[in-house]
PDB file of C-alpha atoms in Angstrom:
ATOM      1  CA  MET X  24     -11.703-120.818  -8.522  1.00  0.00           C
ATOM      2  CA  ASN X  25     -12.792-119.322 -11.877  1.00  0.00           C
ATOM      3  CA  ALA X  26     -10.248-117.075 -13.592  1.00  0.00           C
ATOM      4  CA  HIS X  27     -12.774-114.257 -13.961  1.00  0.00           C
ATOM      5  CA  LEU X  28     -13.183-114.192 -10.152  1.00  0.00           C
ATOM      6  CA  LEU X  29      -9.473-113.809  -9.435  1.00  0.00           C
ATOM      7  CA  PRO X  30      -8.203-110.340  -8.551  1.00  0.00           C
ATOM      8  CA  THR X  31      -6.503-108.433 -11.359  1.00  0.00           C
ATOM      9  CA  GLY X  32      -3.132-108.570  -9.599  1.00  0.00           C
ATOM     10  CA  SER X  33      -3.235-112.366  -9.299  1.00  0.00           C
ATOM     11  CA  PRO X  34      -0.457-114.209 -11.125  1.00  0.00           C
ATOM     12  CA  TYR X  35      -3.172-116.561 -12.448  1.00  0.00           C
ATOM     13  CA  PHE X  36      -5.297-113.814 -13.967  1.00  0.00           C
ATOM     14  CA  THR X  37      -5.680-114.216 -17.702  1.00  0.00           C
ATOM     15  CA  ALA X  38      -7.377-111.562 -19.729  1.00  0.00           C
ATOM     16  CA  PRO X  39      -9.615-112.780 -22.532  1.00  0.00           C
ATOM     17  CA  GLU X  40      -8.329-112.339 -26.073  1.00  0.00           C
ATOM     18  CA  THR X  41     -10.004-109.136 -27.226  1.00  0.00           C
ATOM     19  CA  GLU X  42      -8.283-108.626 -30.554  1.00  0.00           C
ATOM     20  CA  ALA X  43     -10.184-109.922 -33.563  1.00  0.00           C
ATOM     21  CA  PRO X  44      -8.392-112.172 -36.051  1.00  0.00           C
ATOM     22  CA  GLU X  45      -7.414-110.475 -39.307  1.00  0.00           C
ATOM     23  CA  ARG X  46      -6.440-111.836 -42.730  1.00  0.00           C
ATOM     24  CA  HIS X  47      -2.851-110.987 -43.682  1.00  0.00           C
ATOM     25  CA  THR X  48      -0.678-111.712 -46.693  1.00  0.00           C
ATOM     26  CA  LEU X  49       2.980-112.319 -45.856  1.00  0.00           C
ATOM     27  CA  SER X  50       5.754-112.305 -48.444  1.00  0.00           C
ATOM     28  CA  VAL X  51       8.849-114.231 -47.379  1.00  0.00           C
ATOM     29  CA  LEU X  52      12.112-114.088 -49.346  1.00  0.00           C
ATOM     30  CA  VAL X  53      14.212-117.231 -48.838  1.00  0.00           C
ATOM     31  CA  ASP X  54      17.158-119.094 -50.311  1.00  0.00           C
ATOM     32  CA  ASN X  55      15.917-121.604 -52.871  1.00  0.00           C
ATOM     33  CA  GLU X  56      17.120-124.770 -51.180  1.00  0.00           C
ATOM     34  CA  PRO X  57      15.620-128.135 -50.262  1.00  0.00           C
ATOM     35  CA  GLY X  58      13.628-128.183 -47.030  1.00  0.00           C
ATOM     36  CA  ILE X  59      12.894-124.463 -46.602  1.00  0.00           C
ATOM     37  CA  LEU X  60       9.220-124.774 -47.548  1.00  0.00           C
ATOM     38  CA  ALA X  61       8.827-127.648 -45.081  1.00  0.00           C
ATOM     39  CA  ARG X  62      10.435-125.524 -42.361  1.00  0.00           C
ATOM     40  CA  VAL X  63       8.114-122.578 -43.009  1.00  0.00           C
ATOM     41  CA  VAL X  64       5.016-124.787 -43.096  1.00  0.00           C
ATOM     42  CA  GLY X  65       6.297-126.642 -40.027  1.00  0.00           C
ATOM     43  CA  LEU X  66       6.548-123.357 -38.143  1.00  0.00           C
ATOM     44  CA  PHE X  67       2.857-122.747 -38.807  1.00  0.00           C
ATOM     45  CA  SER X  68       1.640-126.269 -38.082  1.00  0.00           C
ATOM     46  CA  ALA X  69       3.718-126.791 -34.932  1.00  0.00           C
ATOM     47  CA  ARG X  70       2.136-123.722 -33.369  1.00  0.00           C
ATOM     48  CA  GLY X  71      -1.392-124.391 -34.611  1.00  0.00           C
ATOM     49  CA  TYR X  72      -1.436-121.474 -37.058  1.00  0.00           C
ATOM     50  CA  ASN X  73      -3.559-121.998 -40.154  1.00  0.00           C
ATOM     51  CA  ILE X  74      -2.438-121.284 -43.714  1.00  0.00           C
ATOM     52  CA  ASP X  75      -5.297-120.185 -45.972  1.00  0.00           C
ATOM     53  CA  SER X  76      -3.157-119.909 -49.106  1.00  0.00           C
ATOM     54  CA  LEU X  77       0.434-120.809 -49.928  1.00  0.00           C
ATOM     55  CA  THR X  78       2.427-120.183 -53.099  1.00  0.00           C
ATOM     56  CA  VAL X  79       6.126-120.515 -53.702  1.00  0.00           C
ATOM     57  CA  SER X  80       8.353-120.012 -56.709  1.00  0.00           C
ATOM     58  CA  GLU X  81      11.908-119.134 -57.573  1.00  0.00           C
ATOM     59  CA  THR X  82      11.942-115.403 -58.304  1.00  0.00           C
ATOM     60  CA  GLU X  83      15.621-114.525 -58.685  1.00  0.00           C
ATOM     61  CA  HIS X  84      17.453-117.343 -60.456  1.00  0.00           C
ATOM     62  CA  GLU X  85      20.892-115.683 -60.385  1.00  0.00           C
ATOM     63  CA  LYS X  86      20.686-115.122 -56.603  1.00  0.00           C
ATOM     64  CA  ASN X  87      19.003-118.495 -56.004  1.00  0.00           C
ATOM     65  CA  LEU X  88      16.078-116.854 -54.171  1.00  0.00           C
ATOM     66  CA  SER X  89      12.439-117.880 -53.888  1.00  0.00           C
ATOM     67  CA  ARG X  90       9.408-116.013 -52.638  1.00  0.00           C
ATOM     68  CA  ILE X  91       6.859-117.696 -50.415  1.00  0.00           C
ATOM     69  CA  THR X  92       3.475-115.979 -50.201  1.00  0.00           C
ATOM     70  CA  VAL X  93       1.426-117.044 -47.177  1.00  0.00           C
ATOM     71  CA  VAL X  94      -2.111-115.935 -46.368  1.00  0.00           C
ATOM     72  CA  THR X  95      -3.131-116.494 -42.758  1.00  0.00           C
ATOM     73  CA  VAL X  96      -5.796-115.317 -40.338  1.00  0.00           C
ATOM     74  CA  ALA X  97      -4.539-114.357 -36.892  1.00  0.00           C
ATOM     75  CA  THR X  98      -4.881-111.820 -34.119  1.00  0.00           C
ATOM     76  CA  PRO X  99      -2.354-108.953 -34.238  1.00  0.00           C
ATOM     77  CA  LYS X 100      -0.458-110.537 -31.316  1.00  0.00           C
ATOM     78  CA  VAL X 101      -0.190-113.933 -33.027  1.00  0.00           C
ATOM     79  CA  LEU X 102       0.700-112.296 -36.330  1.00  0.00           C
ATOM     80  CA  THR X 103       3.603-110.486 -34.666  1.00  0.00           C
ATOM     81  CA  GLN X 104       4.800-113.845 -33.289  1.00  0.00           C
ATOM     82  CA  ILE X 105       4.529-115.457 -36.734  1.00  0.00           C
ATOM     83  CA  LYS X 106       6.589-112.707 -38.377  1.00  0.00           C
ATOM     84  CA  LEU X 107       9.265-112.797 -35.662  1.00  0.00           C
ATOM     85  CA  GLN X 108       9.541-116.580 -35.860  1.00  0.00           C
ATOM     86  CA  LEU X 109       9.743-116.520 -39.656  1.00  0.00           C
ATOM     87  CA  ASP X 110      12.456-113.856 -39.466  1.00  0.00           C
ATOM     88  CA  ARG X 111      14.539-116.147 -37.221  1.00  0.00           C
ATOM     89  CA  LEU X 112      14.475-119.059 -39.653  1.00  0.00           C
ATOM     90  CA  VAL X 113      17.612-119.575 -41.704  1.00  0.00           C
ATOM     91  CA  PRO X 114      17.688-119.034 -44.723  1.00  0.00           C
ATOM     92  CA  VAL X 115      14.886-116.425 -44.545  1.00  0.00           C
ATOM     93  CA  HIS X 116      16.151-113.073 -45.833  1.00  0.00           C
ATOM     94  CA  ARG X 117      13.078-110.862 -45.364  1.00  0.00           C
ATOM     95  CA  VAL X 118       9.492-111.034 -44.168  1.00  0.00           C
ATOM     96  CA  HIS X 119       7.000-108.420 -45.346  1.00  0.00           C
ATOM     97  CA  ASP X 120       3.414-108.101 -44.158  1.00  0.00           C
ATOM     98  CA  LEU X 121       1.919-106.834 -47.407  1.00  0.00           C
ATOM     99  CA  THR X 122      -1.455-106.253 -45.746  1.00  0.00           C
ATOM    100  CA  ALA X 123       0.024-104.022 -43.041  1.00  0.00           C
ATOM    101  CA  GLU X 124       2.162-102.153 -45.574  1.00  0.00           C
ATOM    102  CA  GLY X 125      -1.048-101.334 -47.406  1.00  0.00           C
ATOM    103  CA  LYS X 126       0.170-100.957 -50.962  1.00  0.00           C
ATOM    104  CA  SER X 127       0.084-104.346 -52.619  1.00  0.00           C
ATOM    105  CA  LEU X 128      -1.461-106.161 -55.547  1.00  0.00           C
ATOM    106  CA  GLU X 129      -2.971-109.614 -55.090  1.00  0.00           C
ATOM    107  CA  ARG X 130      -4.049-112.007 -57.814  1.00  0.00           C
ATOM    108  CA  GLU X 131      -5.038-115.625 -58.090  1.00  0.00           C
ATOM    109  CA  LEU X 132      -5.599-117.953 -61.029  1.00  0.00           C
ATOM    110  CA  ALA X 133      -8.225-120.691 -61.202  1.00  0.00           C
ATOM    111  CA  LEU X 134      -9.106-123.357 -63.731  1.00  0.00           C
ATOM    112  CA  VAL X 135     -12.849-123.984 -63.598  1.00  0.00           C
ATOM    113  CA  LYS X 136     -14.497-126.956 -65.354  1.00  0.00           C
ATOM    114  CA  VAL X 137     -18.201-126.618 -66.182  1.00  0.00           C
ATOM    115  CA  ALA X 138     -20.368-129.221 -67.921  1.00  0.00           C
ATOM    116  CA  GLY X 139     -23.592-128.306 -69.626  1.00  0.00           C
ATOM    117  CA  GLU X 140     -25.712-128.326 -72.746  1.00  0.00           C
ATOM    118  CA  GLY X 141     -28.147-126.029 -74.487  1.00  0.00           C
ATOM    119  CA  ASP X 142     -29.189-122.853 -72.673  1.00  0.00           C
ATOM    120  CA  LYS X 143     -26.901-123.582 -69.722  1.00  0.00           C
ATOM    121  CA  ARG X 144     -23.944-123.756 -72.091  1.00  0.00           C
ATOM    122  CA  ALA X 145     -24.789-120.370 -73.603  1.00  0.00           C
ATOM    123  CA  GLU X 146     -25.286-118.831 -70.131  1.00  0.00           C
ATOM    124  CA  THR X 147     -21.940-120.264 -69.018  1.00  0.00           C
ATOM    125  CA  LEU X 148     -20.162-118.567 -71.925  1.00  0.00           C
ATOM    126  CA  ARG X 149     -21.990-115.264 -71.331  1.00  0.00           C
ATOM    127  CA  LEU X 150     -20.973-115.194 -67.654  1.00  0.00           C
ATOM    128  CA  ALA X 151     -17.409-116.239 -68.463  1.00  0.00           C
ATOM    129  CA  ASP X 152     -17.171-113.298 -70.865  1.00  0.00           C
ATOM    130  CA  ALA X 153     -18.436-110.909 -68.166  1.00  0.00           C
ATOM    131  CA  PHE X 154     -15.676-112.163 -65.833  1.00  0.00           C
ATOM    132  CA  ARG X 155     -13.062-112.052 -68.624  1.00  0.00           C
ATOM    133  CA  ALA X 156     -12.494-115.780 -68.163  1.00  0.00           C
ATOM    134  CA  GLN X 157     -10.674-117.450 -71.041  1.00  0.00           C
ATOM    135  CA  VAL X 158     -11.799-120.758 -72.538  1.00  0.00           C
ATOM    136  CA  VAL X 159      -8.703-122.988 -72.395  1.00  0.00           C
ATOM    137  CA  ASP X 160     -10.476-126.242 -73.286  1.00  0.00           C
ATOM    138  CA  ALA X 161     -13.823-126.984 -74.881  1.00  0.00           C
ATOM    139  CA  THR X 162     -15.657-130.184 -75.730  1.00  0.00           C
ATOM    140  CA  THR X 163     -19.229-130.702 -76.894  1.00  0.00           C
ATOM    141  CA  ASP X 164     -20.384-131.030 -73.285  1.00  0.00           C
ATOM    142  CA  SER X 165     -17.918-129.051 -71.151  1.00  0.00           C
ATOM    143  CA  PHE X 166     -15.608-126.054 -70.858  1.00  0.00           C
ATOM    144  CA  VAL X 167     -12.499-125.338 -68.832  1.00  0.00           C
ATOM    145  CA  PHE X 168     -12.101-121.647 -68.039  1.00  0.00           C
ATOM    146  CA  GLU X 169      -9.027-119.784 -66.848  1.00  0.00           C
ATOM    147  CA  VAL X 170     -10.020-116.896 -64.595  1.00  0.00           C
ATOM    148  CA  THR X 171      -7.617-114.513 -62.869  1.00  0.00           C
ATOM    149  CA  GLY X 172      -8.147-111.732 -60.386  1.00  0.00           C
ATOM    150  CA  LYS X 173      -8.717-111.078 -56.733  1.00  0.00           C
ATOM    151  CA  SER X 174      -9.911-114.022 -54.674  1.00  0.00           C
ATOM    152  CA  ASP X 175     -13.412-112.583 -54.239  1.00  0.00           C
ATOM    153  CA  LYS X 176     -13.801-112.324 -58.037  1.00  0.00           C
ATOM    154  CA  ILE X 177     -12.880-115.984 -58.407  1.00  0.00           C
ATOM    155  CA  ASP X 178     -15.230-116.930 -55.542  1.00  0.00           C
ATOM    156  CA  SER X 179     -18.067-115.071 -57.312  1.00  0.00           C
ATOM    157  CA  PHE X 180     -17.348-116.768 -60.642  1.00  0.00           C
ATOM    158  CA  ILE X 181     -17.344-120.192 -59.002  1.00  0.00           C
ATOM    159  CA  ALA X 182     -20.621-119.459 -57.190  1.00  0.00           C
ATOM    160  CA  LEU X 183     -22.279-118.473 -60.481  1.00  0.00           C
ATOM    161  CA  MET X 184     -21.008-121.636 -62.208  1.00  0.00           C
ATOM    162  CA  MET X 185     -22.403-124.000 -59.537  1.00  0.00           C
ATOM    163  CA  PRO X 186     -26.004-124.067 -60.790  1.00  0.00           C
ATOM    164  CA  LEU X 187     -24.778-124.205 -64.397  1.00  0.00           C
ATOM    165  CA  GLY X 188     -22.876-127.487 -63.984  1.00  0.00           C
ATOM    166  CA  LEU X 189     -19.660-126.817 -62.074  1.00  0.00           C
ATOM    167  CA  VAL X 190     -17.557-129.999 -62.137  1.00  0.00           C
ATOM    168  CA  GLU X 191     -14.305-129.011 -60.451  1.00  0.00           C
ATOM    169  CA  VAL X 192     -11.995-126.126 -59.570  1.00  0.00           C
ATOM    170  CA  VAL X 193      -8.223-125.848 -59.239  1.00  0.00           C
ATOM    171  CA  ARG X 194      -6.772-122.672 -57.695  1.00  0.00           C
ATOM    172  CA  THR X 195      -3.163-121.514 -57.629  1.00  0.00           C
ATOM    173  CA  GLY X 196      -3.275-119.655 -54.338  1.00  0.00           C
ATOM    174  CA  LEU X 197      -2.535-116.001 -53.950  1.00  0.00           C
ATOM    175  CA  ALA X 198       0.365-114.224 -55.641  1.00  0.00           C
ATOM    176  CA  ALA X 199       1.094-110.799 -54.165  1.00  0.00           C
ATOM    177  CA  ILE X 200       3.598-107.990 -54.667  1.00  0.00           C
ATOM    178  CA  SER X 201       4.018-104.553 -53.135  1.00  0.00           C
ATOM    179  CA  ARG X 202       3.295-101.510 -55.272  1.00  0.00           C
ATOM    180  CA  GLY X 203       5.829 -98.810 -56.063  1.00  0.00           C
ATOM    181  CA  PRO X 204       9.458 -98.784 -57.195  1.00  0.00           C
ATOM    182  CA  GLU X 205      10.949-100.569 -54.166  1.00  0.00           C
ATOM    183  CA  GLY X 206      11.689-104.278 -54.250  1.00  0.00           C
ATOM    184  CA  MET X 207      11.633-106.745 -51.447  1.00  0.00           C
TER     185      MET X 207
END
């Protein structure tokens, strides 16, 4: 019997997922110790959750703490599960949903290599200037630009470089922090 034909009170009735997936940035404060990143990533992969961006770095050397920034797309129900499961991991100290909290800054860095000559080379430099991209390496036939900003800015810069001779791109992943005087 099809699930949609079962009466609402049936123990086998399953309602369709009606909540749309949303992109969220999570900031996770952890002890800086071997294996914690693998445990956090393992939590996501074991449950089939996708990670769109992942950055990690020691942030408080004296306290031996690191911050993991994870960008994921999930329904509100799944996102609640992710946060609860992260909170249960030892040595996780705090989990903040920066998207839900609303007041955060997000930035990303990319190195973008573009090859070209003549008019394309001049156009590449003009566009890089408009995006405030810095030339960090230049040869007679290529440039490497450093561009920072929100992910959509970097996506736009990359899209404009494609027809001009884009060779390759390396991105850091998202770094995010809440606004205001409070810390994590």
